[in-house]
Amino acid sequence: ALEEVNAAGGLLGKKVEILVEDDASTPERSKTVAEKLVNEMQVVALLGEVSSGNTKMGAEVAQKAGIPLISSASTRVDLADIGESFNRVCYTDDFQGAACARFALDRGWRKIALLIDRKNPYAEGLADNFKTYATRHGGQIVEEQYYQRGDVEFQSQLVKIKAAKPDVI
C-alpha cells in the first residue's frame, strides 16, 4: 500500500515514509516511543498500539502534539475521552461484551459462569460489559472465577464453576 500511495504521488503531494519503533508492549515504553516519534522524528501521525493501556499513553502524546493516532484494536471505551486526536477502527469493549452476552442469551444459555484474567484490563472490560448486558436481559451469573496470565492450573476454578451448573462458561 505504501508503494502504491507513493507511486501515485503520495499524500498531499508528499511521499509517505513509515517509521517503526518497538514499545515492548508496556505503557511506559509506549509513551517514550510516542514522544520520540513526535518530538525527535517529527511524524505527522501515529499508527498503533493495539493494547488499550499502551495506546492511552501514545494517544495522550498525540493529543498534546495535535496529530492523529489511529489504533486498529484498542477497545477501551474511555480512550475517546482523550480528545479528537484519538481514532480507532475497531469495536469498543461495551459493544463486544454486549454482543457476546447476546450470543449466549439468544441460544438459551441463561446460567452463565465467567473465568476472567484478573490482570488483563481488556478481559476485565469485556467481562464487565458482558455481565451488565446479560443480567439486564435475563441472564444470571452463577459463578465468577479468576486467573492471571501465566497460570497453568485451573482445577480449583473449574471445580467451583462445575458446582454452579452453568449453561455456558
PDB file of C-alpha atoms in Angstrom:
ATOM      1  CA  ALA A   1       0.000   0.000   0.000  1.00  0.00           C
ATOM      2  CA  LEU A   2       2.870   2.361   0.793  1.00  0.00           C
ATOM      3  CA  GLU A   3       4.413   1.782  -2.619  1.00  0.00           C
ATOM      4  CA  GLU A   4       1.056   2.368  -4.319  1.00  0.00           C
ATOM      5  CA  VAL A   5       0.436   5.626  -2.458  1.00  0.00           C
ATOM      6  CA  ASN A   6       3.918   6.946  -3.191  1.00  0.00           C
ATOM      7  CA  ALA A   7       3.752   5.849  -6.860  1.00  0.00           C
ATOM      8  CA  ALA A   8       0.519   7.843  -7.159  1.00  0.00           C
ATOM      9  CA  GLY A   9       2.202  10.981  -5.836  1.00  0.00           C
ATOM     10  CA  GLY A  10       1.976  10.383  -2.103  1.00  0.00           C
ATOM     11  CA  LEU A  11      -0.386  12.167   0.255  1.00  0.00           C
ATOM     12  CA  LEU A  12      -0.943  15.855  -0.373  1.00  0.00           C
ATOM     13  CA  GLY A  13       1.927  15.690  -2.848  1.00  0.00           C
ATOM     14  CA  LYS A  14       4.411  14.270  -0.334  1.00  0.00           C
ATOM     15  CA  LYS A  15       5.962  10.815  -0.208  1.00  0.00           C
ATOM     16  CA  VAL A  16       4.918   8.721   2.763  1.00  0.00           C
ATOM     17  CA  GLU A  17       7.508   7.096   4.994  1.00  0.00           C
ATOM     18  CA  ILE A  18       6.749   4.595   7.743  1.00  0.00           C
ATOM     19  CA  LEU A  19       8.953   4.709  10.829  1.00  0.00           C
ATOM     20  CA  VAL A  20       8.795   1.752  13.210  1.00  0.00           C
ATOM     21  CA  GLU A  21       9.616   1.751  16.920  1.00  0.00           C
ATOM     22  CA  ASP A  22       9.201  -1.067  19.445  1.00  0.00           C
ATOM     23  CA  ASP A  23       7.273  -0.165  22.590  1.00  0.00           C
ATOM     24  CA  ALA A  24       7.964  -3.572  24.192  1.00  0.00           C
ATOM     25  CA  SER A  25       4.210  -3.734  24.853  1.00  0.00           C
ATOM     26  CA  THR A  26       4.466  -1.666  28.024  1.00  0.00           C
ATOM     27  CA  PRO A  27       2.677   1.602  28.843  1.00  0.00           C
ATOM     28  CA  GLU A  28       5.878   3.352  29.929  1.00  0.00           C
ATOM     29  CA  ARG A  29       7.758   2.439  26.761  1.00  0.00           C
ATOM     30  CA  SER A  30       4.698   3.311  24.653  1.00  0.00           C
ATOM     31  CA  LYS A  31       4.818   6.859  25.977  1.00  0.00           C
ATOM     32  CA  THR A  32       8.585   7.104  25.417  1.00  0.00           C
ATOM     33  CA  VAL A  33       8.308   5.802  21.850  1.00  0.00           C
ATOM     34  CA  ALA A  34       5.421   8.162  21.045  1.00  0.00           C
ATOM     35  CA  GLU A  35       7.389  11.115  22.412  1.00  0.00           C
ATOM     36  CA  LYS A  36      10.430  10.120  20.357  1.00  0.00           C
ATOM     37  CA  LEU A  37       8.394   9.789  17.170  1.00  0.00           C
ATOM     38  CA  VAL A  38       6.607  13.096  17.718  1.00  0.00           C
ATOM     39  CA  ASN A  39       9.402  15.233  19.144  1.00  0.00           C
ATOM     40  CA  GLU A  40      12.577  13.869  17.546  1.00  0.00           C
ATOM     41  CA  MET A  41      11.330  12.368  14.307  1.00  0.00           C
ATOM     42  CA  GLN A  42       8.512  14.886  13.812  1.00  0.00           C
ATOM     43  CA  VAL A  43       5.968  12.398  12.467  1.00  0.00           C
ATOM     44  CA  VAL A  44       2.598  13.683  11.305  1.00  0.00           C
ATOM     45  CA  ALA A  45       0.590  10.716  12.633  1.00  0.00           C
ATOM     46  CA  LEU A  46       0.947   7.661  14.881  1.00  0.00           C
ATOM     47  CA  LEU A  47      -0.345   4.186  13.998  1.00  0.00           C
ATOM     48  CA  GLY A  48      -0.783   1.535  16.667  1.00  0.00           C
ATOM     49  CA  GLU A  49      -0.684   0.334  19.514  1.00  0.00           C
ATOM     50  CA  VAL A  50      -3.145  -2.493  19.826  1.00  0.00           C
ATOM     51  CA  SER A  51      -3.376  -2.661  23.620  1.00  0.00           C
ATOM     52  CA  SER A  52      -5.698  -0.076  25.153  1.00  0.00           C
ATOM     53  CA  GLY A  53      -3.412   0.667  28.094  1.00  0.00           C
ATOM     54  CA  ASN A  54      -0.424   1.253  25.839  1.00  0.00           C
ATOM     55  CA  THR A  55      -2.497   3.200  23.339  1.00  0.00           C
ATOM     56  CA  LYS A  56      -3.640   5.557  26.091  1.00  0.00           C
ATOM     57  CA  MET A  57      -0.064   6.667  26.654  1.00  0.00           C
ATOM     58  CA  GLY A  58       0.600   7.321  22.963  1.00  0.00           C
ATOM     59  CA  ALA A  59      -2.783   8.970  22.447  1.00  0.00           C
ATOM     60  CA  GLU A  60      -2.053  11.474  25.194  1.00  0.00           C
ATOM     61  CA  VAL A  61       1.213  12.382  23.434  1.00  0.00           C
ATOM     62  CA  ALA A  62      -0.578  12.658  20.075  1.00  0.00           C
ATOM     63  CA  GLN A  63      -3.327  14.817  21.561  1.00  0.00           C
ATOM     64  CA  LYS A  64      -0.798  17.202  23.088  1.00  0.00           C
ATOM     65  CA  ALA A  65       1.046  17.424  19.746  1.00  0.00           C
ATOM     66  CA  GLY A  66      -2.177  17.872  17.777  1.00  0.00           C
ATOM     67  CA  ILE A  67      -1.584  14.890  15.475  1.00  0.00           C
ATOM     68  CA  PRO A  68      -3.796  11.842  14.879  1.00  0.00           C
ATOM     69  CA  LEU A  69      -3.233   8.462  16.469  1.00  0.00           C
ATOM     70  CA  ILE A  70      -5.031   5.530  14.842  1.00  0.00           C
ATOM     71  CA  SER A  71      -5.394   2.212  16.642  1.00  0.00           C
ATOM     72  CA  SER A  72      -6.661  -0.938  14.990  1.00  0.00           C
ATOM     73  CA  ALA A  73      -7.518  -2.797  18.180  1.00  0.00           C
ATOM     74  CA  SER A  74      -7.716  -0.543  21.250  1.00  0.00           C
ATOM     75  CA  THR A  75     -11.215  -1.247  22.508  1.00  0.00           C
ATOM     76  CA  ARG A  76     -11.400   0.527  25.865  1.00  0.00           C
ATOM     77  CA  VAL A  77     -14.362   2.898  25.738  1.00  0.00           C
ATOM     78  CA  ASP A  78     -12.772   5.812  27.616  1.00  0.00           C
ATOM     79  CA  LEU A  79      -9.929   6.259  25.118  1.00  0.00           C
ATOM     80  CA  ALA A  80     -12.184   8.564  23.100  1.00  0.00           C
ATOM     81  CA  ASP A  81     -12.183  10.920  26.095  1.00  0.00           C
ATOM     82  CA  ILE A  82      -8.510  11.728  25.428  1.00  0.00           C
ATOM     83  CA  GLY A  83      -9.562  14.017  22.603  1.00  0.00           C
ATOM     84  CA  GLU A  84     -10.096  14.377  18.894  1.00  0.00           C
ATOM     85  CA  SER A  85      -6.626  13.095  18.014  1.00  0.00           C
ATOM     86  CA  PHE A  86      -7.552   9.540  19.035  1.00  0.00           C
ATOM     87  CA  ASN A  87      -9.132   7.319  16.363  1.00  0.00           C
ATOM     88  CA  ARG A  88      -9.920   3.622  16.306  1.00  0.00           C
ATOM     89  CA  VAL A  89     -11.004   1.212  13.607  1.00  0.00           C
ATOM     90  CA  CYS A  90     -12.469  -1.489  15.849  1.00  0.00           C
ATOM     91  CA  TYR A  91     -15.404  -2.128  18.130  1.00  0.00           C
ATOM     92  CA  THR A  92     -15.336  -0.982  21.754  1.00  0.00           C
ATOM     93  CA  ASP A  93     -15.493  -3.175  24.865  1.00  0.00           C
ATOM     94  CA  ASP A  94     -19.076  -2.203  25.603  1.00  0.00           C
ATOM     95  CA  PHE A  95     -20.164  -3.320  22.131  1.00  0.00           C
ATOM     96  CA  GLN A  96     -18.153  -6.570  22.212  1.00  0.00           C
ATOM     97  CA  GLY A  97     -19.217  -7.520  25.737  1.00  0.00           C
ATOM     98  CA  ALA A  98     -22.871  -6.979  24.899  1.00  0.00           C
ATOM     99  CA  ALA A  99     -22.543  -8.904  21.623  1.00  0.00           C
ATOM    100  CA  CYS A 100     -21.032 -11.902  23.418  1.00  0.00           C
ATOM    101  CA  ALA A 101     -23.769 -11.837  26.057  1.00  0.00           C
ATOM    102  CA  ARG A 102     -26.470 -11.523  23.406  1.00  0.00           C
ATOM    103  CA  PHE A 103     -24.935 -14.517  21.587  1.00  0.00           C
ATOM    104  CA  ALA A 104     -25.217 -16.630  24.756  1.00  0.00           C
ATOM    105  CA  LEU A 105     -28.727 -15.476  25.653  1.00  0.00           C
ATOM    106  CA  ASP A 106     -30.002 -15.990  22.086  1.00  0.00           C
ATOM    107  CA  ARG A 107     -29.012 -19.645  22.428  1.00  0.00           C
ATOM    108  CA  GLY A 108     -30.950 -20.029  25.660  1.00  0.00           C
ATOM    109  CA  TRP A 109     -27.888 -20.066  27.900  1.00  0.00           C
ATOM    110  CA  ARG A 110     -29.191 -18.205  30.947  1.00  0.00           C
ATOM    111  CA  LYS A 111     -26.957 -19.577  33.711  1.00  0.00           C
ATOM    112  CA  ILE A 112     -23.510 -18.210  32.980  1.00  0.00           C
ATOM    113  CA  ALA A 113     -20.113 -18.746  34.585  1.00  0.00           C
ATOM    114  CA  LEU A 114     -17.192 -16.416  33.903  1.00  0.00           C
ATOM    115  CA  LEU A 115     -13.479 -17.192  34.014  1.00  0.00           C
ATOM    116  CA  ILE A 116     -11.633 -13.864  33.887  1.00  0.00           C
ATOM    117  CA  ASP A 117      -7.964 -12.877  33.676  1.00  0.00           C
ATOM    118  CA  ARG A 118      -7.713 -10.518  36.647  1.00  0.00           C
ATOM    119  CA  LYS A 119      -4.514  -8.864  35.407  1.00  0.00           C
ATOM    120  CA  ASN A 120      -5.808  -8.045  31.931  1.00  0.00           C
ATOM    121  CA  PRO A 121      -7.799  -4.794  31.606  1.00  0.00           C
ATOM    122  CA  TYR A 122      -9.170  -5.969  28.234  1.00  0.00           C
ATOM    123  CA  ALA A 123     -10.568  -9.161  29.768  1.00  0.00           C
ATOM    124  CA  GLU A 124     -11.974  -7.256  32.735  1.00  0.00           C
ATOM    125  CA  GLY A 125     -13.630  -4.679  30.483  1.00  0.00           C
ATOM    126  CA  LEU A 126     -15.254  -7.337  28.331  1.00  0.00           C
ATOM    127  CA  ALA A 127     -16.409  -9.261  31.388  1.00  0.00           C
ATOM    128  CA  ASP A 128     -17.942  -6.164  32.995  1.00  0.00           C
ATOM    129  CA  ASN A 129     -19.829  -5.275  29.833  1.00  0.00           C
ATOM    130  CA  PHE A 130     -20.864  -8.907  29.317  1.00  0.00           C
ATOM    131  CA  LYS A 131     -22.246  -9.075  32.875  1.00  0.00           C
ATOM    132  CA  THR A 132     -24.135  -5.802  32.530  1.00  0.00           C
ATOM    133  CA  TYR A 133     -25.870  -6.843  29.327  1.00  0.00           C
ATOM    134  CA  ALA A 134     -26.511 -10.443  30.382  1.00  0.00           C
ATOM    135  CA  THR A 135     -28.071  -9.594  33.744  1.00  0.00           C
ATOM    136  CA  ARG A 136     -30.244  -6.838  32.248  1.00  0.00           C
ATOM    137  CA  HIS A 137     -31.596  -9.271  29.677  1.00  0.00           C
ATOM    138  CA  GLY A 138     -32.468 -12.315  31.754  1.00  0.00           C
ATOM    139  CA  GLY A 139     -29.083 -13.912  32.299  1.00  0.00           C
ATOM    140  CA  GLN A 140     -27.720 -14.943  35.662  1.00  0.00           C
ATOM    141  CA  ILE A 141     -24.029 -15.017  36.537  1.00  0.00           C
ATOM    142  CA  VAL A 142     -23.917 -18.198  38.641  1.00  0.00           C
ATOM    143  CA  GLU A 143     -20.155 -18.223  39.191  1.00  0.00           C
ATOM    144  CA  GLU A 144     -17.260 -15.876  38.613  1.00  0.00           C
ATOM    145  CA  GLN A 145     -13.698 -17.168  38.863  1.00  0.00           C
ATOM    146  CA  TYR A 146     -10.360 -15.531  38.197  1.00  0.00           C
ATOM    147  CA  TYR A 147      -6.902 -16.397  36.974  1.00  0.00           C
ATOM    148  CA  GLN A 148      -3.960 -14.397  35.747  1.00  0.00           C
ATOM    149  CA  ARG A 149      -1.668 -14.648  32.772  1.00  0.00           C
ATOM    150  CA  GLY A 150       0.893 -17.356  33.307  1.00  0.00           C
ATOM    151  CA  ASP A 151      -1.356 -19.579  35.402  1.00  0.00           C
ATOM    152  CA  VAL A 152      -1.289 -23.202  34.268  1.00  0.00           C
ATOM    153  CA  GLU A 153      -3.551 -24.780  36.867  1.00  0.00           C
ATOM    154  CA  PHE A 154      -7.302 -24.116  36.706  1.00  0.00           C
ATOM    155  CA  GLN A 155      -8.702 -27.074  38.619  1.00  0.00           C
ATOM    156  CA  SER A 156      -9.961 -25.122  41.646  1.00  0.00           C
ATOM    157  CA  GLN A 157     -11.753 -22.576  39.452  1.00  0.00           C
ATOM    158  CA  LEU A 158     -13.270 -25.271  37.233  1.00  0.00           C
ATOM    159  CA  VAL A 159     -14.491 -27.301  40.228  1.00  0.00           C
ATOM    160  CA  LYS A 160     -16.366 -24.216  41.510  1.00  0.00           C
ATOM    161  CA  ILE A 161     -17.733 -23.482  38.051  1.00  0.00           C
ATOM    162  CA  LYS A 162     -18.918 -27.072  37.613  1.00  0.00           C
ATOM    163  CA  ALA A 163     -20.680 -26.968  41.005  1.00  0.00           C
ATOM    164  CA  ALA A 164     -22.643 -23.894  39.882  1.00  0.00           C
ATOM    165  CA  LYS A 165     -24.043 -25.903  36.910  1.00  0.00           C
ATOM    166  CA  PRO A 166     -23.849 -23.158  34.299  1.00  0.00           C
ATOM    167  CA  ASP A 167     -25.262 -23.451  30.793  1.00  0.00           C
ATOM    168  CA  VAL A 168     -22.090 -21.847  29.442  1.00  0.00           C
ATOM    169  CA  ILE A 169     -18.679 -20.576  30.517  1.00  0.00           C
TER     170      ILE A 169
END
